[in-house]
Short mmCIF file of C-alpha atoms and ligand atoms in Angstrom, two decimals:
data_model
loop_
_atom_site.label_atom_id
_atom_site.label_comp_id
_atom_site.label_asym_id
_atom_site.label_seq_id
_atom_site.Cartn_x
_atom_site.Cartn_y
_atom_site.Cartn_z
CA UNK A 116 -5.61 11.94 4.19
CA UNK A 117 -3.43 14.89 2.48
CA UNK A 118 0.01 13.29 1.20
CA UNK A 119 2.89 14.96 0.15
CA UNK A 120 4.71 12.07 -2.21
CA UNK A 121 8.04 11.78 -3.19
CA UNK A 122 8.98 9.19 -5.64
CA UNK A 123 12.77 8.40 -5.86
CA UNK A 124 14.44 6.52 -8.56
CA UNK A 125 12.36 5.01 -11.88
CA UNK A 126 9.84 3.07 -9.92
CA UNK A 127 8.90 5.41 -7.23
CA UNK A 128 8.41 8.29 -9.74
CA UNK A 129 6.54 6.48 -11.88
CA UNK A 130 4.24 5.25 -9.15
CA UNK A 131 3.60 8.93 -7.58
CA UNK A 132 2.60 10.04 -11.42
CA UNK A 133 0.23 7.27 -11.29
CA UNK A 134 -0.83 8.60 -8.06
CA UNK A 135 -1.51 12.23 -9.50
CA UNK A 136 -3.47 10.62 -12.21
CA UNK A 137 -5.66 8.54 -9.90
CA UNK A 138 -6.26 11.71 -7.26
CA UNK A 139 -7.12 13.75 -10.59
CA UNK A 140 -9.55 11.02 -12.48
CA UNK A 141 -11.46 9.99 -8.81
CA UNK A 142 -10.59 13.75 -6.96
CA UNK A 143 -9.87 11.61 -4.27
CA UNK A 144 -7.93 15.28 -2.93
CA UNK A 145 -4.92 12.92 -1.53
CA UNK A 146 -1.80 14.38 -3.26
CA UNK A 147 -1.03 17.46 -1.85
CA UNK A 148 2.26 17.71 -3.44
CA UNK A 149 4.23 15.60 -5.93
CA UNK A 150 8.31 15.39 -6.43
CA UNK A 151 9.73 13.36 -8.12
CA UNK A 152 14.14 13.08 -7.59
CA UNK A 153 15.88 10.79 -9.86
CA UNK A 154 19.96 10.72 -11.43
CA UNK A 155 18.62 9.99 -14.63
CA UNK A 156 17.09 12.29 -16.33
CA UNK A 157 15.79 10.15 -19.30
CA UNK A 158 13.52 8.68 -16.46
CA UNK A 159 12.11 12.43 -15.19
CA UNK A 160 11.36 13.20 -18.63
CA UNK A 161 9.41 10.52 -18.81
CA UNK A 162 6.57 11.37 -16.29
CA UNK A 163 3.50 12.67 -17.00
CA UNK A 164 1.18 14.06 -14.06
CA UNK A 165 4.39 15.24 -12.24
CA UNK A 166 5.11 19.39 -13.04
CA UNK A 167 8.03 19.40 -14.06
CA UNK A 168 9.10 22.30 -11.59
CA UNK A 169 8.65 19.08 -9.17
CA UNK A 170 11.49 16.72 -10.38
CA UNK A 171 14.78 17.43 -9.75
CA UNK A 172 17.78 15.96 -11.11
CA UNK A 173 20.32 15.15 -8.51
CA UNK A 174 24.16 14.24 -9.01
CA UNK A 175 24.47 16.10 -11.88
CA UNK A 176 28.16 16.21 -11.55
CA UNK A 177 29.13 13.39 -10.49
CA UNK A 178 26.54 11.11 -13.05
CA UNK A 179 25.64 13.52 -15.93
CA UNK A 180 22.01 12.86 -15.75
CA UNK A 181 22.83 9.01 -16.63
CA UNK A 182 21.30 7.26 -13.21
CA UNK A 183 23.49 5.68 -11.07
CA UNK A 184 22.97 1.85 -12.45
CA UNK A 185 22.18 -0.43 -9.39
CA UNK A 186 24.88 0.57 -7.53
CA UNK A 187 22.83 2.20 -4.46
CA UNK A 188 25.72 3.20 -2.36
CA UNK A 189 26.48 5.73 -4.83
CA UNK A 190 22.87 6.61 -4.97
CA UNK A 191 22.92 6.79 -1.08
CA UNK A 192 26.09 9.34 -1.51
CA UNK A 193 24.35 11.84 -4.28
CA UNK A 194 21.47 11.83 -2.24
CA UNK A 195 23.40 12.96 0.84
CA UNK A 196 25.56 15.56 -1.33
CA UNK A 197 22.26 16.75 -3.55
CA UNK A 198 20.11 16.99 -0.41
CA UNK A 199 19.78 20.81 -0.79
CA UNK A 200 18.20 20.77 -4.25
CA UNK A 201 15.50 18.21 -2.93
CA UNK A 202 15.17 20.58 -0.23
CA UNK A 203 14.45 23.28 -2.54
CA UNK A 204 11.51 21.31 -4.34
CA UNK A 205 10.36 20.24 -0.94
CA UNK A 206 10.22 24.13 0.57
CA UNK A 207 6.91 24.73 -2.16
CA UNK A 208 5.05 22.69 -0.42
CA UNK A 209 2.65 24.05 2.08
CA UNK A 210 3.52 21.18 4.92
CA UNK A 211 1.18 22.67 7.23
CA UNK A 212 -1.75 21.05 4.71
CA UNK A 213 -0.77 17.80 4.81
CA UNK A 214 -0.83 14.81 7.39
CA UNK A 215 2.15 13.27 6.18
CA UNK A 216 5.03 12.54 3.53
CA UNK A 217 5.14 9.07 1.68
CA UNK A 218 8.31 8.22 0.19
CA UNK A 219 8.13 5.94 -2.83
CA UNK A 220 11.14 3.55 -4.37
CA UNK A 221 11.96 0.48 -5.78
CA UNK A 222 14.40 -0.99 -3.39
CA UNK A 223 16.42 -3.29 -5.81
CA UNK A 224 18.42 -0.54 -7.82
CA UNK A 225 20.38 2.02 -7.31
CA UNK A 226 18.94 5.79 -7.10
CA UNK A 227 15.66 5.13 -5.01
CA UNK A 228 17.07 2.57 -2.79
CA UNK A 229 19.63 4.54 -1.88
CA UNK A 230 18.30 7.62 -1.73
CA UNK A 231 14.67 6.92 -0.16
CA UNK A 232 16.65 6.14 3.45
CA UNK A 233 18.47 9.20 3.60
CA UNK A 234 15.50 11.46 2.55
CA UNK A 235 12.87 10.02 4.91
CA UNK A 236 15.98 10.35 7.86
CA UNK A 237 16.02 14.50 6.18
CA UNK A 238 12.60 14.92 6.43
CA UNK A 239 11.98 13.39 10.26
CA UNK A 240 14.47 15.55 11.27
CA UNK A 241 13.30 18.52 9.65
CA UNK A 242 9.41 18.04 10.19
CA UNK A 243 6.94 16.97 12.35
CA UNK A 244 4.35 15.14 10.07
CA UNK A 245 4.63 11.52 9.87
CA UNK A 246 7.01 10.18 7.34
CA UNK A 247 5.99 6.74 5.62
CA UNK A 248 7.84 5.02 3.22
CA UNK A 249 6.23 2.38 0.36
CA UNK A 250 9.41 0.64 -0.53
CA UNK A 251 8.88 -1.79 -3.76
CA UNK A 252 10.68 -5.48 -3.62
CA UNK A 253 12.52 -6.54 -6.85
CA UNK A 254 11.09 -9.77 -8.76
CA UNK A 255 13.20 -12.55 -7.88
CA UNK A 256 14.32 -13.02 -11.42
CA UNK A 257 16.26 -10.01 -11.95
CA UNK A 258 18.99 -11.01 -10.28
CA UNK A 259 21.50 -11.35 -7.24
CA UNK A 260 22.54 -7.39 -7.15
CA UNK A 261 18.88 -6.35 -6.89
CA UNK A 262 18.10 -8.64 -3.84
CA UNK A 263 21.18 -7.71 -2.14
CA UNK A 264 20.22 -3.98 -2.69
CA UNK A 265 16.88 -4.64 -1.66
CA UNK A 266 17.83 -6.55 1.48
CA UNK A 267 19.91 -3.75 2.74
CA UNK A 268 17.95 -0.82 1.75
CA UNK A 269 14.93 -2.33 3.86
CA UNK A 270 16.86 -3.04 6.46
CA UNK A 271 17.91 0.93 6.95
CA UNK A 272 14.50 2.28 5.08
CA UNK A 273 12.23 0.73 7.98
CA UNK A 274 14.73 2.12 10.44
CA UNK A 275 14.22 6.07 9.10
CA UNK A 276 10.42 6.07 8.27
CA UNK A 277 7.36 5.81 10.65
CA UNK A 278 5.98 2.55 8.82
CA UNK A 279 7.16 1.24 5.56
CA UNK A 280 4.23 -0.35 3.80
CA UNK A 281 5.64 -2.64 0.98
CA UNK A 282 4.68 -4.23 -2.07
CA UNK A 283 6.36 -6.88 -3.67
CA UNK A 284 6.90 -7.13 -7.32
CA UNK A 285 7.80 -11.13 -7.05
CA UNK A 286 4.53 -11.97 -5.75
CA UNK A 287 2.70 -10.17 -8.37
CA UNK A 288 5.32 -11.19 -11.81
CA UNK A 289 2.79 -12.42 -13.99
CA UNK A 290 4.56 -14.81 -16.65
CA UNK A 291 4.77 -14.35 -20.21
CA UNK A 292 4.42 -10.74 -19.79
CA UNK A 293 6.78 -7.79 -21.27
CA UNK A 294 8.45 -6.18 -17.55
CA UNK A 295 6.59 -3.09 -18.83
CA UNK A 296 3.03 -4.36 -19.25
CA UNK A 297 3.54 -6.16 -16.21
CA UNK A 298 4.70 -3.31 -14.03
CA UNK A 299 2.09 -0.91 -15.60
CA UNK A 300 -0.86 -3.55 -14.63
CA UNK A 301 1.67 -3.82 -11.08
CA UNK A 302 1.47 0.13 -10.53
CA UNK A 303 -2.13 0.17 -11.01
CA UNK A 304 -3.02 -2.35 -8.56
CA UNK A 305 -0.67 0.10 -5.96
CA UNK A 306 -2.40 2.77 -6.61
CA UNK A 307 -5.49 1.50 -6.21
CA UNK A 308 -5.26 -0.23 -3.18
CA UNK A 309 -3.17 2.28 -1.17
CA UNK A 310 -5.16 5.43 -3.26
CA UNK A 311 -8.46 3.98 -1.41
CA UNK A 312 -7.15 3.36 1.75
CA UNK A 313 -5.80 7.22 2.21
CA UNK A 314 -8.91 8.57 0.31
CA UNK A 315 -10.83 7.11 3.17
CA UNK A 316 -9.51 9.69 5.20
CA UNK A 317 -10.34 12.50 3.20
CA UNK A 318 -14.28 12.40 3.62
CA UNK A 319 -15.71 14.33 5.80
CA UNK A 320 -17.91 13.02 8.70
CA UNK A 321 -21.43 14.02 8.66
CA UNK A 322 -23.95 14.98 6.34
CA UNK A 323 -26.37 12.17 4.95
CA UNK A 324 -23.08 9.83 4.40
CA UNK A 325 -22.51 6.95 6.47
CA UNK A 326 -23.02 6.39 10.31
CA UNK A 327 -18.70 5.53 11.10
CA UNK A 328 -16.80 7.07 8.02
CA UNK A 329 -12.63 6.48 8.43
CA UNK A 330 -10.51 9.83 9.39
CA UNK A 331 -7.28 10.51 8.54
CA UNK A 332 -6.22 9.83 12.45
CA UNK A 333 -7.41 6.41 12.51
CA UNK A 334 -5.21 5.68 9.63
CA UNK A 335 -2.19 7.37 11.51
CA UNK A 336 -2.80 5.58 14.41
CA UNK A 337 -2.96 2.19 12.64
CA UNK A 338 0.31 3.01 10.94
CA UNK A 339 2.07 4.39 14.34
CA UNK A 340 4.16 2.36 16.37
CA UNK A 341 6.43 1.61 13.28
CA UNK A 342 7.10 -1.69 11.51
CA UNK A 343 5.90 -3.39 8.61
CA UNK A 344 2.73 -2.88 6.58
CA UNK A 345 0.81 -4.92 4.28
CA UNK A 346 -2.55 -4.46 2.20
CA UNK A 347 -5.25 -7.09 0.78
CA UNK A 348 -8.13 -6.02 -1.36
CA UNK A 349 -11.10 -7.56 -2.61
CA UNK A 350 -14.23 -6.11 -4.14
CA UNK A 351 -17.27 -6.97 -5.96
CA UNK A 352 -19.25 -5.29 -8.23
CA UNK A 353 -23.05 -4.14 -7.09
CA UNK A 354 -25.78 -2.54 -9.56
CA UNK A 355 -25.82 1.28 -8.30
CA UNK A 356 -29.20 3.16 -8.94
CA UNK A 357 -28.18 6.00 -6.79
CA UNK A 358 -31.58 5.49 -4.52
CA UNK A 359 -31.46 5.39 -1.42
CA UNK A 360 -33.32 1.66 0.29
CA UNK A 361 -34.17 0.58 -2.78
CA UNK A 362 -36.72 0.99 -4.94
CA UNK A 363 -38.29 -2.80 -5.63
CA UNK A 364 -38.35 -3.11 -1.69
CA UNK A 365 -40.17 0.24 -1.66
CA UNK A 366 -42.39 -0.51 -4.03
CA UNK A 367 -43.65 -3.62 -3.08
CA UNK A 368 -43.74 -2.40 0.72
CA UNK A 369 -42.17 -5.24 2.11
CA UNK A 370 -40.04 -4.32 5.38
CA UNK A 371 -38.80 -8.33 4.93
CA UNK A 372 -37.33 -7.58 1.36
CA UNK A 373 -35.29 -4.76 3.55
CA UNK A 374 -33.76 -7.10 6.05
CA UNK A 375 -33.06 -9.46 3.35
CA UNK A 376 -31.78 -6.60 1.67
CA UNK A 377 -29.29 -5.58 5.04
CA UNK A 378 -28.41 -9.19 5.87
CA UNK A 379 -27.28 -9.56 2.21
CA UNK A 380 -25.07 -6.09 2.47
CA UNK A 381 -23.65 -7.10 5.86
CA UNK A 382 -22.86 -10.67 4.11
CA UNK A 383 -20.95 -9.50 1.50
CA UNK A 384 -19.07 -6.50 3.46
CA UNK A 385 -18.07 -10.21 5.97
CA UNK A 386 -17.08 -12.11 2.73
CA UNK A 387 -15.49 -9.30 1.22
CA UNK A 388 -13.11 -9.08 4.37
CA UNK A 389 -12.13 -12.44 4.32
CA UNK A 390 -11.25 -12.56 0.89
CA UNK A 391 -9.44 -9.54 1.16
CA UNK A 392 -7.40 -10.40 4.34
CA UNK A 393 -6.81 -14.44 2.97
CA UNK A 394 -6.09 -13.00 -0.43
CA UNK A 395 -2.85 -11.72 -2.25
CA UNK A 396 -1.32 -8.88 0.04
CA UNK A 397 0.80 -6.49 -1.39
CA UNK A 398 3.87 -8.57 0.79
CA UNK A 399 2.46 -11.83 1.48
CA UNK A 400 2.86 -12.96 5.11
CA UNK A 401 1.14 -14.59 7.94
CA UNK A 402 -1.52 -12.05 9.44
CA UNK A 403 -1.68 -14.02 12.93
CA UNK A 404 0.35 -11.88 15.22
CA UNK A 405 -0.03 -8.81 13.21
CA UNK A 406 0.20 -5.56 15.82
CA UNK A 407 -2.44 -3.12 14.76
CA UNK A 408 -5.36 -3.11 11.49
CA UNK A 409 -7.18 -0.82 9.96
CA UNK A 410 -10.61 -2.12 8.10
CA UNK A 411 -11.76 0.28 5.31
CA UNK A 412 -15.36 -0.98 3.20
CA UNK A 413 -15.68 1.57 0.21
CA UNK A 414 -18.63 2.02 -1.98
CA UNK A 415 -22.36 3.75 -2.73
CA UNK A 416 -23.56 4.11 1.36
CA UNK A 417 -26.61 2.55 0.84
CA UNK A 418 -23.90 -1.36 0.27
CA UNK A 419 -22.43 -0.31 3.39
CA UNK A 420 -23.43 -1.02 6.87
CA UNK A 421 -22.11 -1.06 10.50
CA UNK A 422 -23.31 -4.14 11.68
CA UNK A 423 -21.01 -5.62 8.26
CA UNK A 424 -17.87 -3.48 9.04
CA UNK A 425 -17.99 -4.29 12.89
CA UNK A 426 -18.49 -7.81 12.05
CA UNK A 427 -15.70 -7.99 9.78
CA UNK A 428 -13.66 -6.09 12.33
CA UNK A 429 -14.35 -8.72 15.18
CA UNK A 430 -13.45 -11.38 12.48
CA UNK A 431 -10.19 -9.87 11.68
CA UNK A 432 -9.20 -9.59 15.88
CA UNK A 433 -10.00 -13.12 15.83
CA UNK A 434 -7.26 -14.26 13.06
CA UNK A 435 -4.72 -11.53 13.91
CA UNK A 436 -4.97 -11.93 17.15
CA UNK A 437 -4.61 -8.25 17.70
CA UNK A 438 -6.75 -6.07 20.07
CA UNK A 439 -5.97 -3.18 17.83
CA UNK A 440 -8.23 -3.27 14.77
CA UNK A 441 -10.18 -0.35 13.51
CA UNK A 442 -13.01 -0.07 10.59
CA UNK A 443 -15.25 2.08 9.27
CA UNK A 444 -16.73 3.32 5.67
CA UNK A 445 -15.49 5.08 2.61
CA UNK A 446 -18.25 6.30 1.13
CA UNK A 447 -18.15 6.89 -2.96
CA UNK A 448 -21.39 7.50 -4.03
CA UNK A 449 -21.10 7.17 -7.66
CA UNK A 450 -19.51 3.60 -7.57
CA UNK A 451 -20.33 0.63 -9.19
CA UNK A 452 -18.77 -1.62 -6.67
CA UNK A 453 -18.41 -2.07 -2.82
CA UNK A 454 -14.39 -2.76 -1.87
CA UNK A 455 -12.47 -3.77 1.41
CA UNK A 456 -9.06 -3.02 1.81
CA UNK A 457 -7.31 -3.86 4.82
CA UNK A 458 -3.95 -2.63 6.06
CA UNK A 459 -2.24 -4.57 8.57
CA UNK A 460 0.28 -2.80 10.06
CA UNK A 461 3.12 -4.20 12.54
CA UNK A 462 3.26 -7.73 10.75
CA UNK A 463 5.90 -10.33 12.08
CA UNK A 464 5.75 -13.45 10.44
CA UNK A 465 6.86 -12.62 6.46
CA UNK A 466 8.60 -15.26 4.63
CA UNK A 467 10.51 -12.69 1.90
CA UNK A 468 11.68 -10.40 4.44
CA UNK A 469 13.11 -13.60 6.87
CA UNK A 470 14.66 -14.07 3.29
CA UNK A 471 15.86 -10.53 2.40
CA UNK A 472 17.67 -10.45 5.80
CA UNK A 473 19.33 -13.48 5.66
CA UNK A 474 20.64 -12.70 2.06
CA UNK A 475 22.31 -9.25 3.86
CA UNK A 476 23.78 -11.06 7.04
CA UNK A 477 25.28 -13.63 4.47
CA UNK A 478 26.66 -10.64 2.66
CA UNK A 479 27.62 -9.18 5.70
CA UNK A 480 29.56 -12.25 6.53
CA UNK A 481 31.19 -12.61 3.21
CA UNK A 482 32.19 -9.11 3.37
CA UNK A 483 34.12 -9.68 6.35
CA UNK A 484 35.65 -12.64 5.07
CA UNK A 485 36.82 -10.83 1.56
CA UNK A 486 38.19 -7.95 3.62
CA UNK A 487 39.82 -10.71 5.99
CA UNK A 488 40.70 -12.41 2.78
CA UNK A 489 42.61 -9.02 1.62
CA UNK A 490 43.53 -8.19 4.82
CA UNK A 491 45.43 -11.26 5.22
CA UNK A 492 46.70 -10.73 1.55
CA UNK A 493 47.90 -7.43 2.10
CA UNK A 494 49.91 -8.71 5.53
CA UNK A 495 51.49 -11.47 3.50
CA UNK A 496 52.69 -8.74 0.84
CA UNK A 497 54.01 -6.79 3.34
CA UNK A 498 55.81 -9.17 5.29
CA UNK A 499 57.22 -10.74 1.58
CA UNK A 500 58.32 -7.53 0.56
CA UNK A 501 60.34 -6.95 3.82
CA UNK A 502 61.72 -11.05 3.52
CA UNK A 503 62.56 -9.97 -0.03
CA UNK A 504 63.87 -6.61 1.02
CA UNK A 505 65.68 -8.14 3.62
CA UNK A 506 67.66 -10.35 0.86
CA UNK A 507 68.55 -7.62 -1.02
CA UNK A 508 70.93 -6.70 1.96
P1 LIG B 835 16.37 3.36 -9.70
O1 LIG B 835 15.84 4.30 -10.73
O2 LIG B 835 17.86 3.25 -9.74
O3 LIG B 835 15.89 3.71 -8.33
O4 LIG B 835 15.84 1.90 -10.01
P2 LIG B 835 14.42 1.47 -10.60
O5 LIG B 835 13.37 2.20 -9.89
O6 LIG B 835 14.44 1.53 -12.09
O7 LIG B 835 14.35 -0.07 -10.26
C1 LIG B 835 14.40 -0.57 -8.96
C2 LIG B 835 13.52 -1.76 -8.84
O8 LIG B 835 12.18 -1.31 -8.88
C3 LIG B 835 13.62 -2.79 -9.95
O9 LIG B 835 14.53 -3.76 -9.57
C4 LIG B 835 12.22 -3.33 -10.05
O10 LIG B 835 12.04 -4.39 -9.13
C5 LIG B 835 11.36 -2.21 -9.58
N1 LIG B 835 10.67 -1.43 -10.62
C6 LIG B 835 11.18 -0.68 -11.63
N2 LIG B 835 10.19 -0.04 -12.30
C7 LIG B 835 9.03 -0.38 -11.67
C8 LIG B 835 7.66 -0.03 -11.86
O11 LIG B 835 7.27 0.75 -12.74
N3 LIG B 835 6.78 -0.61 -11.00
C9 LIG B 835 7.13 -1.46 -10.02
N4 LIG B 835 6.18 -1.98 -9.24
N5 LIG B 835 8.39 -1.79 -9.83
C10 LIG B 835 9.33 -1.27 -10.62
#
């Protein structure tokens, strides 16, 4: 599937640079285009896969090229004003090539969760291709501000994009680690997991390759219908001689050896599948009652086979309780493993976002108080100044 990525703020730049460098080391063909838009422009400077005729530096005026801090309404309001120069960066890219836009931010600061909402809203008006947003949750050690952000940028970033597939940074803090080791070990794991899942749609049916290989329109369809998204990944390693049925089977001539060979490949793609779906998702959440799945099994064809896939597909209706689950193969011939990631799309029943709301109705709340609070304030000034007034005469 052909992306074009735009990464706003530190985090979502930083994660589409790590998604040029993936595309480039596995020529996975995914990234189309790359922009990167950020108010700081220590931060642009700091990518490396990105051309640098693809960031742009927004809010120039009103910031200097220092970010906006973590104050995302201001973020929100550059974006809005600088929309024309992201425009600009956004008009070199041939849009008829690709099947969709991703936009990429960290939710808990300022410039990318402010900003991702009002360029996804830009772009749906402007094109037809999907838009998708990958929205990253703060840790929940760095702080109230962050969570609030996060909580209300969510709340209007799942409202502009066609499915917002999030990861969250709190389930995957590893103690006793620097924040940037930790979030370069963080961004790999994104990459990985969501770089296979769209490479699967960029291999083209046929050929010798396997029997049900995914398309790019079976990963649309899976994300369509809006929502939520979530993806668990689990792989193994297999020995990869680049034969075909296997040479000691061959050799010795025994046809048992092969269906000991097939009910061994269809075990693992079943385990594989569970561990994957039980697993760590990117947002952890219940996957009974999710709406629609996608199953993808990557890895050398001769680890993959349909009877595997369709009974990991069956086993993943079962505990989602969805009649909308799809599968099929990834072939990567050259790989020394066989992977499954799953993306469950449409899910319902996730603990941090139950939180993340409640945190932005409570602020809701206590905004209305404070502004009752001043309100009330400003009435009692006004009514002392005219007692006092009144005195004077
Ligand atoms: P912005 O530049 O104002 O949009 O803010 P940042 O992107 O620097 O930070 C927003 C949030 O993203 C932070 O609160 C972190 O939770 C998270 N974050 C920052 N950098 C990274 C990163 O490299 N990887 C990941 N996964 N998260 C990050």
């Amino acid at each position: 599937m052909k992306l074009a990525m735009i990464g706003f703020g530190q985090a979502g730049g930083k994660i589409v640079d790590k998604f040029v460098a993936y595309d480039k080391e596995h020529g996975s063909d995914i990234v189309r285009a790359a922009v990167a838009v950020n108010t700081a422009k220590a931060d642009l400077m700091g990518l490396d896969h990105i051309p640098e005729s693809q960031r742009v530096l927004i809010g120039q005026s009103r910031v200097k090229g220092h970010g906006v801090g973590a104050d995302n309404e201001l973020g929100a309001e550059i974006a809005e004003e600088d929309m024309d120069e992201v425009q600009g960066s956004i008009d070199s890219i041939p849009v008829h090539e690709v099947d969709a836009f991703l936009v990429v931010a960290g939710l808990g600061g300022g410039t990318g969760s402010g900003g991702a909402p009002v360029i996804s809203k830009h772009l749906k008006r402007i094109y037809t291709e999907p838009v998708y947003g990958l929205g990253i949750l703060p840790g929940s050690d760095e702080g109230g501000i962050y969570t609030l952000n996060a909580a209300r940028s969510f709340q209007t970033f799942v409202r502009e994009v066609d499915n917002l597939m999030v990861f969250d940074n709190d389930a995957w803090r590893k103690t006793g680690e620097s924040v940037q080791g930790g979030y370069d070990q963080i961004n790999d794991e994104i990459v990985k997991r969501f770089g296979i899942l769209f490479g699967a749609g960029e291999v083209e049916q046929g050929g010798e390759v396997a029997e049900s290989v995914v398309d790019s329109s079976e990963i649309i369809n899976t994300l369509a219908g809006g929502g939520v998204s979530t993806v668990g990944y689990a792989r193994e390693e297999v020995e990869n001689t680049g034969g075909g049925g296997g040479l000691l089977s061959r050799l010795t001539g025994g046809e048992e050896e092969d269906n000991l060979d097939t009910a061994h490949t269809t075990n693992r793609i079943t385990s594989l599948v569970r561990k994957a779906a039980l697993g760590r998702l990117t947002l952890p959440c219940e996957i009974e009652g999710t709406e629609r799945a996608l199953l993808v099994m990557a890895g050398p064809p001769k680890y993959l086979n349909r009877k595997g896939i369709e009974r990991g597909r069956k086993w993943l209706e079962e505990q989602t309780g969805s009649m909308e689950v799809r599968g099929g193969d990834y072939p990567v011939t050259g790989a020394n493993f066989v992977a499954s990631v799953i993306l469950l799309s449409g899910v319902n029943n996730v603990p941090r976002i139950k939180e993340l709301q409640q945190v932005a109705i409570e602020a809701q709340e206590n905004i209305e108080e404070i502004q009752q609070e001043s309100d009330d304030k400003l009435e009692g000034l006004v009514n002392d100044d005219e007692d006092e007034l009144e005195s004077l005469f």
